[in-house]
């Protein structure tokens, strides 16, 4: 009989805020597939909620603070993960941020500060984390990040986050090229719209969902639990030939013209 897909794989999950987080749905599937998990949380505000969730899923999993805007926290995360695992195999980067006022109205009105902040948290953070952790991927491995179609097409109000996601997707390609010789794969998973705390920050998010089902080849929206399947695939040895790619988990919405 085949063993579990991710047995003995050490995977760090970043981006759980609550049980609706895409990172959480992925973590649940990773656990089921036999992975050893570790988690990060953004700051004290999130600590108790994330700790409670983790306690119910994987009580043995360590929990590390990491606000990606802090070099100090990034450095101590790398140290803590290295102390816990001499070798790691996977990283889930499922985090992004833009100011609410940038996620409404005209992109033309984007502020310098809002632009840079979205880039820093939503795109550069993948580079900053990969830079600090790749030496722990001694047997190769897989890094995934979460992106959205707003990187490629104009999605009303997504604005500065669309540009940050374009930067994130380009970063995936550059990181994949750098780390390929070490057997480390880097891919992005492009999810369809899902009602999470982050999504609520985008003005008129619910209106965006109106009529989407009829325009989607599968005629339905995709829940976070179904984004977890492709995440598992990318993190597993089933995907050893896949790197630098964007895999869509959106019911096929992105293929449509009109
Ligand atoms: P979420 O709000 O549950 O998760 C976002 C996470 O980002 C939170 O855990 C938050 O703590 C973290 N974060 C924000 N700023 C941070 C910082 N400075 N340091 C560390 N962590 C920080 O929302 P989600 O929808 O699960 O978002 C996860 C990822 O999925 C994001 O990259 C998002 O852009 C992407 N995504 C979401 C959708 C959607 O419709 N919800 C669609 C496609 C892609």
PDB file of C-alpha atoms and ligand atoms in Angstrom:
ATOM      1  CA  UNK A   1       0.000   0.000   0.000  1.00  0.00           C
ATOM      2  CA  UNK A   2       1.214   3.528  -0.799  1.00  0.00           C
ATOM      3  CA  UNK A   3       2.205   5.618   2.247  1.00  0.00           C
ATOM      4  CA  UNK A   4       0.723   9.042   2.893  1.00  0.00           C
ATOM      5  CA  UNK A   5       1.576  11.626   0.247  1.00  0.00           C
ATOM      6  CA  UNK A   6       3.520  13.935   2.584  1.00  0.00           C
ATOM      7  CA  UNK A   7       4.716  11.516   5.259  1.00  0.00           C
ATOM      8  CA  UNK A   8       7.883  12.780   6.994  1.00  0.00           C
ATOM      9  CA  UNK A   9       7.810  16.105   5.150  1.00  0.00           C
ATOM     10  CA  UNK A  10       8.501  19.147   7.333  1.00  0.00           C
ATOM     11  CA  UNK A  11       6.370  22.031   6.117  1.00  0.00           C
ATOM     12  CA  UNK A  12       6.103  25.590   7.466  1.00  0.00           C
ATOM     13  CA  UNK A  13       2.720  27.267   7.007  1.00  0.00           C
ATOM     14  CA  UNK A  14       2.597  31.078   7.038  1.00  0.00           C
ATOM     15  CA  UNK A  15      -0.652  33.033   6.821  1.00  0.00           C
ATOM     16  CA  UNK A  16      -3.177  31.473   9.171  1.00  0.00           C
ATOM     17  CA  UNK A  17      -5.310  34.195  10.767  1.00  0.00           C
ATOM     18  CA  UNK A  18      -8.455  32.179  11.433  1.00  0.00           C
ATOM     19  CA  UNK A  19     -10.287  29.084  10.258  1.00  0.00           C
ATOM     20  CA  UNK A  20     -11.389  30.776   7.039  1.00  0.00           C
ATOM     21  CA  UNK A  21      -7.794  31.471   5.974  1.00  0.00           C
ATOM     22  CA  UNK A  22      -6.697  29.650   2.819  1.00  0.00           C
ATOM     23  CA  UNK A  23      -3.536  28.695   4.735  1.00  0.00           C
ATOM     24  CA  UNK A  24      -5.695  26.913   7.285  1.00  0.00           C
ATOM     25  CA  UNK A  25      -7.508  24.811   4.687  1.00  0.00           C
ATOM     26  CA  UNK A  26      -4.106  23.895   3.260  1.00  0.00           C
ATOM     27  CA  UNK A  27      -2.758  23.032   6.743  1.00  0.00           C
ATOM     28  CA  UNK A  28      -5.693  20.701   7.417  1.00  0.00           C
ATOM     29  CA  UNK A  29      -5.014  18.858   4.154  1.00  0.00           C
ATOM     30  CA  UNK A  30      -1.262  18.748   4.807  1.00  0.00           C
ATOM     31  CA  UNK A  31      -1.826  17.200   8.211  1.00  0.00           C
ATOM     32  CA  UNK A  32      -4.174  14.614   6.725  1.00  0.00           C
ATOM     33  CA  UNK A  33      -1.468  13.789   4.164  1.00  0.00           C
ATOM     34  CA  UNK A  34       1.010  13.040   6.957  1.00  0.00           C
ATOM     35  CA  UNK A  35       3.168  16.199   6.992  1.00  0.00           C
ATOM     36  CA  UNK A  36       4.911  17.547  10.113  1.00  0.00           C
ATOM     37  CA  UNK A  37       3.779  21.126  10.436  1.00  0.00           C
ATOM     38  CA  UNK A  38       4.993  24.394  11.920  1.00  0.00           C
ATOM     39  CA  UNK A  39       3.072  27.668  11.818  1.00  0.00           C
ATOM     40  CA  UNK A  40       3.683  31.372  12.039  1.00  0.00           C
ATOM     41  CA  UNK A  41       1.311  34.100  13.200  1.00  0.00           C
ATOM     42  CA  UNK A  42       1.501  37.786  12.405  1.00  0.00           C
ATOM     43  CA  UNK A  43       1.608  39.250  15.905  1.00  0.00           C
ATOM     44  CA  UNK A  44       0.256  39.076  19.449  1.00  0.00           C
ATOM     45  CA  UNK A  45      -3.213  39.979  18.154  1.00  0.00           C
ATOM     46  CA  UNK A  46      -3.372  36.688  16.236  1.00  0.00           C
ATOM     47  CA  UNK A  47      -1.465  34.479  18.654  1.00  0.00           C
ATOM     48  CA  UNK A  48      -4.263  33.025  20.789  1.00  0.00           C
ATOM     49  CA  UNK A  49      -6.621  32.336  17.908  1.00  0.00           C
ATOM     50  CA  UNK A  50      -3.953  30.607  15.821  1.00  0.00           C
ATOM     51  CA  UNK A  51      -2.669  28.675  18.866  1.00  0.00           C
ATOM     52  CA  UNK A  52      -6.171  27.382  19.570  1.00  0.00           C
ATOM     53  CA  UNK A  53      -6.667  26.231  15.978  1.00  0.00           C
ATOM     54  CA  UNK A  54      -3.257  24.564  15.847  1.00  0.00           C
ATOM     55  CA  UNK A  55      -3.871  22.855  19.198  1.00  0.00           C
ATOM     56  CA  UNK A  56      -6.936  21.169  17.699  1.00  0.00           C
ATOM     57  CA  UNK A  57      -5.146  20.012  14.546  1.00  0.00           C
ATOM     58  CA  UNK A  58      -1.511  19.388  15.341  1.00  0.00           C
ATOM     59  CA  UNK A  59      -0.749  19.970  19.047  1.00  0.00           C
ATOM     60  CA  UNK A  60       2.893  19.043  18.461  1.00  0.00           C
ATOM     61  CA  UNK A  61       3.350  21.776  15.850  1.00  0.00           C
ATOM     62  CA  UNK A  62       5.463  24.769  16.929  1.00  0.00           C
ATOM     63  CA  UNK A  63       4.122  28.262  16.507  1.00  0.00           C
ATOM     64  CA  UNK A  64       6.473  31.136  15.705  1.00  0.00           C
ATOM     65  CA  UNK A  65       5.756  34.871  15.581  1.00  0.00           C
ATOM     66  CA  UNK A  66       6.575  36.474  12.247  1.00  0.00           C
ATOM     67  CA  UNK A  67       5.471  39.835  11.008  1.00  0.00           C
ATOM     68  CA  UNK A  68       7.173  39.868   7.606  1.00  0.00           C
ATOM     69  CA  UNK A  69       7.772  43.622   7.796  1.00  0.00           C
ATOM     70  CA  UNK A  70      10.291  42.994  10.605  1.00  0.00           C
ATOM     71  CA  UNK A  71      13.821  41.904   9.702  1.00  0.00           C
ATOM     72  CA  UNK A  72      14.300  40.865  13.330  1.00  0.00           C
ATOM     73  CA  UNK A  73      11.276  38.565  13.283  1.00  0.00           C
ATOM     74  CA  UNK A  74      12.280  37.099   9.911  1.00  0.00           C
ATOM     75  CA  UNK A  75      15.743  36.357  11.289  1.00  0.00           C
ATOM     76  CA  UNK A  76      14.437  34.789  14.462  1.00  0.00           C
ATOM     77  CA  UNK A  77      11.943  32.734  12.454  1.00  0.00           C
ATOM     78  CA  UNK A  78      14.801  31.313  10.386  1.00  0.00           C
ATOM     79  CA  UNK A  79      16.697  30.516  13.575  1.00  0.00           C
ATOM     80  CA  UNK A  80      13.689  28.867  15.250  1.00  0.00           C
ATOM     81  CA  UNK A  81      12.845  26.747  12.213  1.00  0.00           C
ATOM     82  CA  UNK A  82      16.497  25.681  11.944  1.00  0.00           C
ATOM     83  CA  UNK A  83      16.489  24.680  15.616  1.00  0.00           C
ATOM     84  CA  UNK A  84      13.333  22.641  15.141  1.00  0.00           C
ATOM     85  CA  UNK A  85      14.170  20.949  11.842  1.00  0.00           C
ATOM     86  CA  UNK A  86      17.605  20.186  10.451  1.00  0.00           C
ATOM     87  CA  UNK A  87      15.898  19.678   7.091  1.00  0.00           C
ATOM     88  CA  UNK A  88      12.681  21.156   5.789  1.00  0.00           C
ATOM     89  CA  UNK A  89      10.734  20.195   2.674  1.00  0.00           C
ATOM     90  CA  UNK A  90       8.003  22.720   2.168  1.00  0.00           C
ATOM     91  CA  UNK A  91       6.864  26.286   2.712  1.00  0.00           C
ATOM     92  CA  UNK A  92       3.368  27.698   2.321  1.00  0.00           C
ATOM     93  CA  UNK A  93       3.425  31.488   1.880  1.00  0.00           C
ATOM     94  CA  UNK A  94      -0.184  32.588   2.097  1.00  0.00           C
ATOM     95  CA  UNK A  95      -0.115  36.216   3.129  1.00  0.00           C
ATOM     96  CA  UNK A  96      -0.650  39.644   1.673  1.00  0.00           C
ATOM     97  CA  UNK A  97      -1.614  43.132   2.761  1.00  0.00           C
ATOM     98  CA  UNK A  98      -2.679  46.438   1.291  1.00  0.00           C
ATOM     99  CA  UNK A  99      -4.325  49.398   2.945  1.00  0.00           C
ATOM    100  CA  UNK A 100      -8.086  49.394   2.649  1.00  0.00           C
ATOM    101  CA  UNK A 101      -8.056  52.850   1.021  1.00  0.00           C
ATOM    102  CA  UNK A 102      -5.927  51.485  -1.832  1.00  0.00           C
ATOM    103  CA  UNK A 103      -8.436  48.715  -2.539  1.00  0.00           C
ATOM    104  CA  UNK A 104     -11.158  51.008  -3.749  1.00  0.00           C
ATOM    105  CA  UNK A 105     -11.672  53.498  -6.550  1.00  0.00           C
ATOM    106  CA  UNK A 106      -9.046  54.353  -9.139  1.00  0.00           C
ATOM    107  CA  UNK A 107      -5.607  52.712  -9.318  1.00  0.00           C
ATOM    108  CA  UNK A 108      -4.428  56.062 -10.651  1.00  0.00           C
ATOM    109  CA  UNK A 109      -4.828  57.450  -7.127  1.00  0.00           C
ATOM    110  CA  UNK A 110      -2.435  54.934  -5.526  1.00  0.00           C
ATOM    111  CA  UNK A 111      -0.121  56.541  -2.962  1.00  0.00           C
ATOM    112  CA  UNK A 112       3.612  55.914  -2.925  1.00  0.00           C
ATOM    113  CA  UNK A 113       3.361  54.554   0.605  1.00  0.00           C
ATOM    114  CA  UNK A 114       0.418  52.278  -0.235  1.00  0.00           C
ATOM    115  CA  UNK A 115       2.164  50.940  -3.323  1.00  0.00           C
ATOM    116  CA  UNK A 116       5.380  50.171  -1.457  1.00  0.00           C
ATOM    117  CA  UNK A 117       3.606  48.602   1.505  1.00  0.00           C
ATOM    118  CA  UNK A 118       1.613  46.225  -0.723  1.00  0.00           C
ATOM    119  CA  UNK A 119       4.824  45.239  -2.522  1.00  0.00           C
ATOM    120  CA  UNK A 120       6.714  44.742   0.713  1.00  0.00           C
ATOM    121  CA  UNK A 121       4.220  42.546   2.497  1.00  0.00           C
ATOM    122  CA  UNK A 122       2.671  40.739  -0.460  1.00  0.00           C
ATOM    123  CA  UNK A 123       5.638  40.182  -2.786  1.00  0.00           C
ATOM    124  CA  UNK A 124       9.006  40.949  -1.189  1.00  0.00           C
ATOM    125  CA  UNK A 125       8.114  38.803   1.833  1.00  0.00           C
ATOM    126  CA  UNK A 126       8.354  35.678  -0.349  1.00  0.00           C
ATOM    127  CA  UNK A 127      11.886  36.650  -1.329  1.00  0.00           C
ATOM    128  CA  UNK A 128      12.844  37.573   2.247  1.00  0.00           C
ATOM    129  CA  UNK A 129      11.615  34.261   3.651  1.00  0.00           C
ATOM    130  CA  UNK A 130      13.001  32.092   0.863  1.00  0.00           C
ATOM    131  CA  UNK A 131      16.368  33.828   1.239  1.00  0.00           C
ATOM    132  CA  UNK A 132      16.512  32.852   4.913  1.00  0.00           C
ATOM    133  CA  UNK A 133      15.156  29.312   4.704  1.00  0.00           C
ATOM    134  CA  UNK A 134      16.403  27.773   1.468  1.00  0.00           C
ATOM    135  CA  UNK A 135      19.557  26.406   3.105  1.00  0.00           C
ATOM    136  CA  UNK A 136      17.308  24.160   5.220  1.00  0.00           C
ATOM    137  CA  UNK A 137      15.903  22.464   2.097  1.00  0.00           C
ATOM    138  CA  UNK A 138      18.783  19.989   2.080  1.00  0.00           C
ATOM    139  CA  UNK A 139      16.837  17.354   0.156  1.00  0.00           C
ATOM    140  CA  UNK A 140      15.211  19.832  -2.224  1.00  0.00           C
ATOM    141  CA  UNK A 141      11.566  20.669  -1.707  1.00  0.00           C
ATOM    142  CA  UNK A 142       8.698  22.908  -2.643  1.00  0.00           C
ATOM    143  CA  UNK A 143       7.692  26.499  -1.910  1.00  0.00           C
ATOM    144  CA  UNK A 144       4.223  27.716  -2.765  1.00  0.00           C
ATOM    145  CA  UNK A 145       2.606  31.129  -2.596  1.00  0.00           C
ATOM    146  CA  UNK A 146      -0.974  32.274  -3.130  1.00  0.00           C
ATOM    147  CA  UNK A 147      -1.847  34.635  -5.950  1.00  0.00           C
ATOM    148  CA  UNK A 148      -4.912  35.970  -7.776  1.00  0.00           C
ATOM    149  CA  UNK A 149      -5.947  36.665 -11.378  1.00  0.00           C
ATOM    150  CA  UNK A 150      -5.839  40.407 -10.608  1.00  0.00           C
ATOM    151  CA  UNK A 151      -2.106  40.131 -11.387  1.00  0.00           C
ATOM    152  CA  UNK A 152      -2.857  39.470 -15.066  1.00  0.00           C
ATOM    153  CA  UNK A 153      -6.191  41.171 -15.661  1.00  0.00           C
ATOM    154  CA  UNK A 154      -7.832  44.270 -14.294  1.00  0.00           C
ATOM    155  CA  UNK A 155     -10.162  43.431 -11.423  1.00  0.00           C
ATOM    156  CA  UNK A 156     -12.039  46.506 -10.157  1.00  0.00           C
ATOM    157  CA  UNK A 157     -10.774  47.763  -6.758  1.00  0.00           C
ATOM    158  CA  UNK A 158      -8.005  45.131  -6.558  1.00  0.00           C
ATOM    159  CA  UNK A 159      -5.687  47.881  -7.764  1.00  0.00           C
ATOM    160  CA  UNK A 160      -2.374  47.978  -5.935  1.00  0.00           C
ATOM    161  CA  UNK A 161      -2.734  44.347  -4.888  1.00  0.00           C
ATOM    162  CA  UNK A 162      -2.971  43.291  -8.549  1.00  0.00           C
ATOM    163  CA  UNK A 163       0.370  44.969  -9.172  1.00  0.00           C
ATOM    164  CA  UNK A 164       1.846  43.332  -6.056  1.00  0.00           C
ATOM    165  CA  UNK A 165       0.611  39.926  -7.247  1.00  0.00           C
ATOM    166  CA  UNK A 166       2.242  40.517 -10.650  1.00  0.00           C
ATOM    167  CA  UNK A 167       5.473  41.190  -8.776  1.00  0.00           C
ATOM    168  CA  UNK A 168       4.927  38.089  -6.650  1.00  0.00           C
ATOM    169  CA  UNK A 169       4.419  35.924  -9.741  1.00  0.00           C
ATOM    170  CA  UNK A 170       7.582  37.298 -11.352  1.00  0.00           C
ATOM    171  CA  UNK A 171       9.435  36.645  -8.086  1.00  0.00           C
ATOM    172  CA  UNK A 172       8.252  33.027  -8.261  1.00  0.00           C
ATOM    173  CA  UNK A 173       9.937  32.675 -11.656  1.00  0.00           C
ATOM    174  CA  UNK A 174      13.220  34.258 -10.556  1.00  0.00           C
ATOM    175  CA  UNK A 175      13.353  32.233  -7.337  1.00  0.00           C
ATOM    176  CA  UNK A 176      12.515  29.044  -9.258  1.00  0.00           C
ATOM    177  CA  UNK A 177      15.382  29.711 -11.639  1.00  0.00           C
ATOM    178  CA  UNK A 178      17.854  30.399  -8.814  1.00  0.00           C
ATOM    179  CA  UNK A 179      16.865  27.449  -6.665  1.00  0.00           C
ATOM    180  CA  UNK A 180      16.114  24.855  -9.350  1.00  0.00           C
ATOM    181  CA  UNK A 181      19.700  23.525  -9.312  1.00  0.00           C
ATOM    182  CA  UNK A 182      19.210  22.718  -5.610  1.00  0.00           C
ATOM    183  CA  UNK A 183      16.021  20.790  -6.353  1.00  0.00           C
ATOM    184  CA  UNK A 184      13.860  23.460  -4.742  1.00  0.00           C
ATOM    185  CA  UNK A 185      10.689  24.204  -6.686  1.00  0.00           C
ATOM    186  CA  UNK A 186       8.786  27.472  -6.401  1.00  0.00           C
ATOM    187  CA  UNK A 187       5.230  27.832  -7.672  1.00  0.00           C
ATOM    188  CA  UNK A 188       2.163  29.993  -7.179  1.00  0.00           C
ATOM    189  CA  UNK A 189      -1.380  28.841  -6.752  1.00  0.00           C
ATOM    190  CA  UNK A 190      -3.936  31.246  -8.171  1.00  0.00           C
ATOM    191  CA  UNK A 191      -7.157  30.844  -6.204  1.00  0.00           C
ATOM    192  CA  UNK A 192     -10.539  32.180  -7.241  1.00  0.00           C
ATOM    193  CA  UNK A 193     -12.230  34.677  -4.895  1.00  0.00           C
ATOM    194  CA  UNK A 194     -12.923  33.272  -1.407  1.00  0.00           C
ATOM    195  CA  UNK A 195     -14.576  35.127   1.479  1.00  0.00           C
ATOM    196  CA  UNK A 196     -11.740  35.624   3.963  1.00  0.00           C
ATOM    197  CA  UNK A 197     -10.712  38.577   6.134  1.00  0.00           C
ATOM    198  CA  UNK A 198      -8.262  39.749   3.453  1.00  0.00           C
ATOM    199  CA  UNK A 199     -10.912  39.517   0.731  1.00  0.00           C
ATOM    200  CA  UNK A 200     -13.231  41.732   2.782  1.00  0.00           C
ATOM    201  CA  UNK A 201     -10.646  44.498   2.476  1.00  0.00           C
ATOM    202  CA  UNK A 202     -11.352  44.735  -1.267  1.00  0.00           C
ATOM    203  CA  UNK A 203     -14.182  47.177  -1.869  1.00  0.00           C
ATOM    204  CA  UNK A 204     -17.359  45.568  -3.310  1.00  0.00           C
ATOM    205  CA  UNK A 205     -15.843  42.087  -2.991  1.00  0.00           C
ATOM    206  CA  UNK A 206     -19.262  40.479  -2.664  1.00  0.00           C
ATOM    207  CA  UNK A 207     -20.461  42.256  -5.801  1.00  0.00           C
ATOM    208  CA  UNK A 208     -17.498  40.814  -7.682  1.00  0.00           C
ATOM    209  CA  UNK A 209     -18.824  37.353  -6.892  1.00  0.00           C
ATOM    210  CA  UNK A 210     -22.223  38.162  -8.423  1.00  0.00           C
ATOM    211  CA  UNK A 211     -22.651  36.329 -11.686  1.00  0.00           C
ATOM    212  CA  UNK A 212     -19.222  34.717 -11.435  1.00  0.00           C
ATOM    213  CA  UNK A 213     -20.621  31.222 -11.167  1.00  0.00           C
ATOM    214  CA  UNK A 214     -22.317  31.424 -14.566  1.00  0.00           C
ATOM    215  CA  UNK A 215     -19.094  32.664 -16.158  1.00  0.00           C
ATOM    216  CA  UNK A 216     -16.989  29.901 -14.589  1.00  0.00           C
ATOM    217  CA  UNK A 217     -16.594  26.699 -16.621  1.00  0.00           C
ATOM    218  CA  UNK A 218     -17.341  24.571 -13.532  1.00  0.00           C
ATOM    219  CA  UNK A 219     -20.357  26.828 -12.778  1.00  0.00           C
ATOM    220  CA  UNK A 220     -19.417  27.356  -9.137  1.00  0.00           C
ATOM    221  CA  UNK A 221     -17.027  29.202  -6.903  1.00  0.00           C
ATOM    222  CA  UNK A 222     -14.104  27.292  -5.438  1.00  0.00           C
ATOM    223  CA  UNK A 223     -13.854  27.039  -1.620  1.00  0.00           C
ATOM    224  CA  UNK A 224     -10.531  27.112   0.227  1.00  0.00           C
ATOM    225  CA  UNK A 225     -10.764  23.347   0.799  1.00  0.00           C
ATOM    226  CA  UNK A 226     -10.458  22.847  -2.958  1.00  0.00           C
ATOM    227  CA  UNK A 227      -7.422  25.091  -3.168  1.00  0.00           C
ATOM    228  CA  UNK A 228      -5.801  22.718  -0.683  1.00  0.00           C
ATOM    229  CA  UNK A 229      -5.745  19.831  -3.194  1.00  0.00           C
ATOM    230  CA  UNK A 230      -3.534  21.578  -5.753  1.00  0.00           C
ATOM    231  CA  UNK A 231      -1.414  22.904  -2.853  1.00  0.00           C
ATOM    232  CA  UNK A 232      -0.822  19.334  -1.719  1.00  0.00           C
ATOM    233  CA  UNK A 233       0.087  18.334  -5.239  1.00  0.00           C
ATOM    234  CA  UNK A 234       2.629  21.137  -5.625  1.00  0.00           C
ATOM    235  CA  UNK A 235       4.168  20.367  -2.232  1.00  0.00           C
ATOM    236  CA  UNK A 236       4.419  16.649  -2.944  1.00  0.00           C
ATOM    237  CA  UNK A 237       6.751  14.496  -5.007  1.00  0.00           C
ATOM    238  CA  UNK A 238       3.975  14.174  -7.603  1.00  0.00           C
ATOM    239  CA  UNK A 239       5.051  17.622  -8.809  1.00  0.00           C
ATOM    240  CA  UNK A 240       8.834  17.135  -8.961  1.00  0.00           C
ATOM    241  CA  UNK A 241       8.877  18.361 -12.580  1.00  0.00           C
ATOM    242  CA  UNK A 242       6.832  21.498 -11.934  1.00  0.00           C
ATOM    243  CA  UNK A 243       8.511  24.797 -11.069  1.00  0.00           C
ATOM    244  CA  UNK A 244       8.174  28.513 -11.739  1.00  0.00           C
ATOM    245  CA  UNK A 245       4.537  28.026 -12.636  1.00  0.00           C
ATOM    246  CA  UNK A 246       1.163  29.514 -11.788  1.00  0.00           C
ATOM    247  CA  UNK A 247      -1.478  26.852 -11.191  1.00  0.00           C
ATOM    248  CA  UNK A 248      -5.069  28.097 -11.259  1.00  0.00           C
ATOM    249  CA  UNK A 249      -7.573  26.721  -8.766  1.00  0.00           C
ATOM    250  CA  UNK A 250     -10.511  28.866  -9.850  1.00  0.00           C
ATOM    251  CA  UNK A 251     -12.924  26.506 -11.563  1.00  0.00           C
ATOM    252  CA  UNK A 252     -11.447  27.569 -14.900  1.00  0.00           C
ATOM    253  CA  UNK A 253     -12.600  31.212 -14.667  1.00  0.00           C
ATOM    254  CA  UNK A 254      -9.281  32.546 -15.995  1.00  0.00           C
ATOM    255  CA  UNK A 255      -9.623  30.844 -19.399  1.00  0.00           C
ATOM    256  CA  UNK A 256     -12.735  32.785 -20.344  1.00  0.00           C
ATOM    257  CA  UNK A 257     -12.752  35.735 -22.739  1.00  0.00           C
ATOM    258  CA  UNK A 258     -16.281  37.044 -22.550  1.00  0.00           C
TER     259      UNK A 258
HETATM  260  P1  LIG B   1      -6.468  35.845   5.388  1.00  0.00           P
HETATM  261  O1  LIG B   1      -6.804  37.219   5.828  1.00  0.00           O
HETATM  262  O2  LIG B   1      -7.086  34.722   6.110  1.00  0.00           O
HETATM  263  O3  LIG B   1      -4.902  35.625   5.365  1.00  0.00           O
HETATM  264  C1  LIG B   1      -3.991  36.670   5.112  1.00  0.00           C
HETATM  265  C2  LIG B   1      -2.836  36.460   6.043  1.00  0.00           C
HETATM  266  O4  LIG B   1      -1.827  37.440   5.796  1.00  0.00           O
HETATM  267  C3  LIG B   1      -3.217  36.597   7.529  1.00  0.00           C
HETATM  268  O5  LIG B   1      -2.863  35.428   8.219  1.00  0.00           O
HETATM  269  C4  LIG B   1      -2.385  37.765   7.996  1.00  0.00           C
HETATM  270  O6  LIG B   1      -1.946  37.619   9.336  1.00  0.00           O
HETATM  271  C5  LIG B   1      -1.210  37.683   7.025  1.00  0.00           C
HETATM  272  N1  LIG B   1      -0.442  38.925   6.995  1.00  0.00           N
HETATM  273  C6  LIG B   1      -0.819  40.164   6.596  1.00  0.00           C
HETATM  274  N2  LIG B   1       0.169  41.050   6.826  1.00  0.00           N
HETATM  275  C7  LIG B   1       1.199  40.347   7.380  1.00  0.00           C
HETATM  276  C8  LIG B   1       2.486  40.694   7.868  1.00  0.00           C
HETATM  277  N3  LIG B   1       2.931  41.963   7.839  1.00  0.00           N
HETATM  278  N4  LIG B   1       3.279  39.709   8.364  1.00  0.00           N
HETATM  279  C9  LIG B   1       2.859  38.430   8.423  1.00  0.00           C
HETATM  280  N5  LIG B   1       1.638  38.045   7.982  1.00  0.00           N
HETATM  281  C10 LIG B   1       0.827  38.998   7.481  1.00  0.00           C
HETATM  282  O7  LIG B   1      -6.863  35.830   3.830  1.00  0.00           O
HETATM  283  P2  LIG B   1      -6.610  34.745   2.682  1.00  0.00           P
HETATM  284  O8  LIG B   1      -7.637  35.061   1.652  1.00  0.00           O
HETATM  285  O9  LIG B   1      -6.512  33.388   3.240  1.00  0.00           O
HETATM  286  O10 LIG B   1      -5.218  35.204   2.095  1.00  0.00           O
HETATM  287  C11 LIG B   1      -4.110  34.336   1.935  1.00  0.00           C
HETATM  288  C12 LIG B   1      -3.425  34.553   0.605  1.00  0.00           C
HETATM  289  O11 LIG B   1      -4.308  34.128  -0.432  1.00  0.00           O
HETATM  290  C13 LIG B   1      -3.081  36.007   0.294  1.00  0.00           C
HETATM  291  O12 LIG B   1      -1.841  36.056  -0.383  1.00  0.00           O
HETATM  292  C14 LIG B   1      -4.202  36.411  -0.644  1.00  0.00           C
HETATM  293  O13 LIG B   1      -3.841  37.487  -1.478  1.00  0.00           O
HETATM  294  C15 LIG B   1      -4.339  35.131  -1.428  1.00  0.00           C
HETATM  295  N6  LIG B   1      -5.566  34.990  -2.211  1.00  0.00           N
HETATM  296  C16 LIG B   1      -6.777  35.196  -1.628  1.00  0.00           C
HETATM  297  C17 LIG B   1      -7.912  35.062  -2.396  1.00  0.00           C
HETATM  298  C18 LIG B   1      -9.279  35.318  -1.785  1.00  0.00           C
HETATM  299  O14 LIG B   1     -10.218  35.598  -2.545  1.00  0.00           O
HETATM  300  N7  LIG B   1      -9.438  35.225  -0.494  1.00  0.00           N
HETATM  301  C19 LIG B   1      -7.834  34.709  -3.749  1.00  0.00           C
HETATM  302  C20 LIG B   1      -6.584  34.484  -4.308  1.00  0.00           C
HETATM  303  C21 LIG B   1      -5.448  34.634  -3.530  1.00  0.00           C
END
